[in-house]
Amino acid sequence: MLLFRRAGDGLEVLLGHMGGPLWARRDAGAWTVPKGEYEPDEPAWEAARREFREELGLAPPDGTALPLGEVRQAGGKVVTAWAVEGDLDPAAITPGTFAMEWPPRSGRTREFPELDRVAWLGLDRAREVIVKAQVAFLDRLAEHSL
């Protein structure tokens, strides 16, 4: 779910910076729409709302959902997204976590936040840092908002 709001100079979108040590020092290509995987029997829209809650620790906003379609990311993952107008304070977010072995081959498992930070970004800045395939979501949102 891509949350957006209208700002004085255009639209802003809420993106999350991917957590964990693999993304810690990256900016470009390390920001994403809050998203996740779902089972074939779960409606995609319901999964988007569930994942928003899991990744941000906040209830997804109510509002009209604007379908943004699908994109295929470089690793093959297909992402379906909807835009919803709303507002929230990034400081209020309590991200979900995931576990992974770190350092590699150490035998130790550590927990990391799914998203280590969340921010409102103008569309131009968002295009610079979002996962490359997800730029299409920003373009579709901008087209709809003209």
PDB file of C-alpha atoms in Angstrom:
ATOM      1  CA  MET A   1       0.000   0.000   0.000  1.00  0.00           C
ATOM      2  CA  LEU A   2       1.441   3.332  -1.083  1.00  0.00           C
ATOM      3  CA  LEU A   3       0.282   6.052   1.274  1.00  0.00           C
ATOM      4  CA  PHE A   4       0.331   9.550  -0.238  1.00  0.00           C
ATOM      5  CA  ARG A   5      -0.517  13.059   0.808  1.00  0.00           C
ATOM      6  CA  ARG A   6      -0.770  16.415  -0.901  1.00  0.00           C
ATOM      7  CA  ALA A   7       1.948  18.893   0.044  1.00  0.00           C
ATOM      8  CA  GLY A   8       2.443  22.525  -0.940  1.00  0.00           C
ATOM      9  CA  ASP A   9       4.610  21.620  -3.922  1.00  0.00           C
ATOM     10  CA  GLY A  10       2.954  18.360  -5.034  1.00  0.00           C
ATOM     11  CA  LEU A  11       2.522  14.834  -3.794  1.00  0.00           C
ATOM     12  CA  GLU A  12       4.527  13.085  -1.111  1.00  0.00           C
ATOM     13  CA  VAL A  13       4.647   9.312  -0.622  1.00  0.00           C
ATOM     14  CA  LEU A  14       5.465   7.288   2.463  1.00  0.00           C
ATOM     15  CA  LEU A  15       8.349   4.918   1.780  1.00  0.00           C
ATOM     16  CA  GLY A  16      10.331   2.641   4.043  1.00  0.00           C
ATOM     17  CA  HIS A  17      14.065   2.005   3.987  1.00  0.00           C
ATOM     18  CA  MET A  18      14.691  -1.749   4.017  1.00  0.00           C
ATOM     19  CA  GLY A  19      16.150  -2.949   7.286  1.00  0.00           C
ATOM     20  CA  GLY A  20      19.019  -5.276   8.010  1.00  0.00           C
ATOM     21  CA  PRO A  21      22.744  -5.152   7.434  1.00  0.00           C
ATOM     22  CA  LEU A  22      22.551  -5.685   3.668  1.00  0.00           C
ATOM     23  CA  TRP A  23      20.769  -2.344   3.194  1.00  0.00           C
ATOM     24  CA  ALA A  24      22.265  -0.316   6.046  1.00  0.00           C
ATOM     25  CA  ARG A  25      24.638   1.775   3.909  1.00  0.00           C
ATOM     26  CA  ARG A  26      22.515   1.974   0.779  1.00  0.00           C
ATOM     27  CA  ASP A  27      20.097   4.692  -0.199  1.00  0.00           C
ATOM     28  CA  ALA A  28      19.365   4.389  -3.922  1.00  0.00           C
ATOM     29  CA  GLY A  29      17.248   1.302  -4.530  1.00  0.00           C
ATOM     30  CA  ALA A  30      16.859   0.616  -0.804  1.00  0.00           C
ATOM     31  CA  TRP A  31      13.459   2.281  -0.249  1.00  0.00           C
ATOM     32  CA  THR A  32      10.185   0.497  -0.857  1.00  0.00           C
ATOM     33  CA  VAL A  33       6.431   0.594  -0.659  1.00  0.00           C
ATOM     34  CA  PRO A  34       5.362  -1.292   2.514  1.00  0.00           C
ATOM     35  CA  LYS A  35       4.581  -4.728   1.106  1.00  0.00           C
ATOM     36  CA  GLY A  36       4.881  -8.447   1.646  1.00  0.00           C
ATOM     37  CA  GLU A  37       3.970 -11.882   0.409  1.00  0.00           C
ATOM     38  CA  TYR A  38       0.602 -13.543   0.541  1.00  0.00           C
ATOM     39  CA  GLU A  39      -1.012 -16.879  -0.149  1.00  0.00           C
ATOM     40  CA  PRO A  40      -3.025 -17.475  -3.345  1.00  0.00           C
ATOM     41  CA  ASP A  41      -6.286 -17.734  -1.363  1.00  0.00           C
ATOM     42  CA  GLU A  42      -5.798 -14.324   0.303  1.00  0.00           C
ATOM     43  CA  PRO A  43      -7.204 -11.358  -1.642  1.00  0.00           C
ATOM     44  CA  ALA A  44      -4.333  -9.062  -2.667  1.00  0.00           C
ATOM     45  CA  TRP A  45      -6.025  -5.957  -1.237  1.00  0.00           C
ATOM     46  CA  GLU A  46      -6.474  -7.642   2.157  1.00  0.00           C
ATOM     47  CA  ALA A  47      -2.834  -8.753   2.055  1.00  0.00           C
ATOM     48  CA  ALA A  48      -1.744  -5.178   1.322  1.00  0.00           C
ATOM     49  CA  ARG A  49      -3.648  -3.935   4.374  1.00  0.00           C
ATOM     50  CA  ARG A  50      -2.249  -6.743   6.555  1.00  0.00           C
ATOM     51  CA  GLU A  51       1.316  -6.113   5.402  1.00  0.00           C
ATOM     52  CA  PHE A  52       0.965  -2.373   6.053  1.00  0.00           C
ATOM     53  CA  ARG A  53       0.046  -3.199   9.650  1.00  0.00           C
ATOM     54  CA  GLU A  54       2.821  -5.798  10.011  1.00  0.00           C
ATOM     55  CA  GLU A  55       5.573  -3.646   8.514  1.00  0.00           C
ATOM     56  CA  LEU A  56       4.630  -0.334  10.141  1.00  0.00           C
ATOM     57  CA  GLY A  57       2.861  -1.422  13.316  1.00  0.00           C
ATOM     58  CA  LEU A  58      -0.068   0.873  12.540  1.00  0.00           C
ATOM     59  CA  ALA A  59      -3.529   0.283  11.168  1.00  0.00           C
ATOM     60  CA  PRO A  60      -3.771   1.000   7.462  1.00  0.00           C
ATOM     61  CA  PRO A  61      -5.717   4.148   6.682  1.00  0.00           C
ATOM     62  CA  ASP A  62      -9.276   3.983   5.510  1.00  0.00           C
ATOM     63  CA  GLY A  63      -9.885   5.626   2.211  1.00  0.00           C
ATOM     64  CA  THR A  64     -10.439   4.990  -1.429  1.00  0.00           C
ATOM     65  CA  ALA A  65      -7.883   2.610  -2.880  1.00  0.00           C
ATOM     66  CA  LEU A  66      -6.433   3.609  -6.236  1.00  0.00           C
ATOM     67  CA  PRO A  67      -5.163   0.473  -8.020  1.00  0.00           C
ATOM     68  CA  LEU A  68      -1.591   0.968  -9.259  1.00  0.00           C
ATOM     69  CA  GLY A  69      -1.274  -2.422 -10.924  1.00  0.00           C
ATOM     70  CA  GLU A  70       1.686  -4.770 -10.792  1.00  0.00           C
ATOM     71  CA  VAL A  71       5.417  -4.617 -11.366  1.00  0.00           C
ATOM     72  CA  ARG A  72       8.019  -7.362 -11.551  1.00  0.00           C
ATOM     73  CA  GLN A  73      11.130  -6.591  -9.542  1.00  0.00           C
ATOM     74  CA  ALA A  74      14.633  -7.628 -10.640  1.00  0.00           C
ATOM     75  CA  GLY A  75      14.582 -10.739  -8.432  1.00  0.00           C
ATOM     76  CA  GLY A  76      11.316 -11.896 -10.028  1.00  0.00           C
ATOM     77  CA  LYS A  77       8.955 -10.887  -7.219  1.00  0.00           C
ATOM     78  CA  VAL A  78       5.656  -9.521  -8.513  1.00  0.00           C
ATOM     79  CA  VAL A  79       4.334  -6.612  -6.452  1.00  0.00           C
ATOM     80  CA  THR A  80       0.735  -5.384  -6.632  1.00  0.00           C
ATOM     81  CA  ALA A  81       0.040  -1.980  -5.099  1.00  0.00           C
ATOM     82  CA  TRP A  82      -2.739   0.449  -4.290  1.00  0.00           C
ATOM     83  CA  ALA A  83      -2.395   4.098  -3.369  1.00  0.00           C
ATOM     84  CA  VAL A  84      -4.429   5.504  -0.482  1.00  0.00           C
ATOM     85  CA  GLU A  85      -4.465   9.140   0.536  1.00  0.00           C
ATOM     86  CA  GLY A  86      -3.711   9.659   4.195  1.00  0.00           C
ATOM     87  CA  ASP A  87      -1.253  10.993   6.695  1.00  0.00           C
ATOM     88  CA  LEU A  88       0.721   9.567   9.574  1.00  0.00           C
ATOM     89  CA  ASP A  89       3.701  10.487  11.678  1.00  0.00           C
ATOM     90  CA  PRO A  90       6.743   8.351  10.764  1.00  0.00           C
ATOM     91  CA  ALA A  91       7.878   8.583  14.406  1.00  0.00           C
ATOM     92  CA  ALA A  92       4.780   6.586  15.416  1.00  0.00           C
ATOM     93  CA  ILE A  93       5.834   3.545  13.426  1.00  0.00           C
ATOM     94  CA  THR A  94       6.835   0.328  15.186  1.00  0.00           C
ATOM     95  CA  PRO A  95       8.326  -1.855  12.451  1.00  0.00           C
ATOM     96  CA  GLY A  96       7.981  -5.604  12.265  1.00  0.00           C
ATOM     97  CA  THR A  97      11.151  -7.677  12.432  1.00  0.00           C
ATOM     98  CA  PHE A  98      12.804 -10.583  10.664  1.00  0.00           C
ATOM     99  CA  ALA A  99      15.572 -12.962  11.707  1.00  0.00           C
ATOM    100  CA  MET A 100      18.676 -13.859   9.741  1.00  0.00           C
ATOM    101  CA  GLU A 101      22.087 -15.320  10.360  1.00  0.00           C
ATOM    102  CA  TRP A 102      24.493 -12.453  10.962  1.00  0.00           C
ATOM    103  CA  PRO A 103      27.392 -12.219  10.445  1.00  0.00           C
ATOM    104  CA  PRO A 104      27.275 -14.732   7.581  1.00  0.00           C
ATOM    105  CA  ARG A 105      28.368 -18.273   8.479  1.00  0.00           C
ATOM    106  CA  SER A 106      28.600 -17.292  12.173  1.00  0.00           C
ATOM    107  CA  GLY A 107      25.810 -19.587  13.299  1.00  0.00           C
ATOM    108  CA  ARG A 108      24.256 -16.649  15.181  1.00  0.00           C
ATOM    109  CA  THR A 109      20.770 -15.428  14.389  1.00  0.00           C
ATOM    110  CA  ARG A 110      19.855 -11.785  14.890  1.00  0.00           C
ATOM    111  CA  GLU A 111      16.620  -9.862  14.504  1.00  0.00           C
ATOM    112  CA  PHE A 112      16.407  -6.770  12.334  1.00  0.00           C
ATOM    113  CA  PRO A 113      13.561  -4.356  11.576  1.00  0.00           C
ATOM    114  CA  GLU A 114      11.741  -4.960   8.287  1.00  0.00           C
ATOM    115  CA  LEU A 115      12.019  -1.215   7.689  1.00  0.00           C
ATOM    116  CA  ASP A 116      14.666   0.676   9.650  1.00  0.00           C
ATOM    117  CA  ARG A 117      13.182   4.086   8.883  1.00  0.00           C
ATOM    118  CA  VAL A 118      10.165   5.555   7.163  1.00  0.00           C
ATOM    119  CA  ALA A 119       9.846   8.976   5.567  1.00  0.00           C
ATOM    120  CA  TRP A 120       7.617  11.192   3.480  1.00  0.00           C
ATOM    121  CA  LEU A 121       9.354  11.925   0.192  1.00  0.00           C
ATOM    122  CA  GLY A 122       8.393  14.120  -2.731  1.00  0.00           C
ATOM    123  CA  LEU A 123       7.957  12.207  -5.980  1.00  0.00           C
ATOM    124  CA  ASP A 124      11.277  13.370  -7.457  1.00  0.00           C
ATOM    125  CA  ARG A 125      13.257  12.262  -4.407  1.00  0.00           C
ATOM    126  CA  ALA A 126      11.242   9.036  -4.156  1.00  0.00           C
ATOM    127  CA  ARG A 127      12.146   8.170  -7.764  1.00  0.00           C
ATOM    128  CA  GLU A 128      15.835   8.484  -6.844  1.00  0.00           C
ATOM    129  CA  VAL A 129      15.723   5.998  -3.960  1.00  0.00           C
ATOM    130  CA  ILE A 130      12.850   3.545  -4.510  1.00  0.00           C
ATOM    131  CA  VAL A 131      13.404   0.000  -5.795  1.00  0.00           C
ATOM    132  CA  LYS A 132      13.790   0.497  -9.543  1.00  0.00           C
ATOM    133  CA  ALA A 133      10.703  -1.454 -10.644  1.00  0.00           C
ATOM    134  CA  GLN A 134       8.504   0.409  -8.158  1.00  0.00           C
ATOM    135  CA  VAL A 135       9.110   3.734  -9.936  1.00  0.00           C
ATOM    136  CA  ALA A 136       6.163   2.666 -12.098  1.00  0.00           C
ATOM    137  CA  PHE A 137       3.879   2.984  -9.049  1.00  0.00           C
ATOM    138  CA  LEU A 138       5.005   6.579  -8.541  1.00  0.00           C
ATOM    139  CA  ASP A 139       4.427   7.383 -12.214  1.00  0.00           C
ATOM    140  CA  ARG A 140       0.945   5.841 -12.147  1.00  0.00           C
ATOM    141  CA  LEU A 141       0.057   7.790  -9.003  1.00  0.00           C
ATOM    142  CA  ALA A 142       1.290  11.029 -10.590  1.00  0.00           C
ATOM    143  CA  GLU A 143      -0.735  10.372 -13.765  1.00  0.00           C
ATOM    144  CA  HIS A 144      -3.875   9.783 -11.753  1.00  0.00           C
ATOM    145  CA  SER A 145      -3.345  12.943  -9.685  1.00  0.00           C
ATOM    146  CA  LEU A 146      -3.007  15.351 -12.626  1.00  0.00           C
TER     147      LEU A 146
END
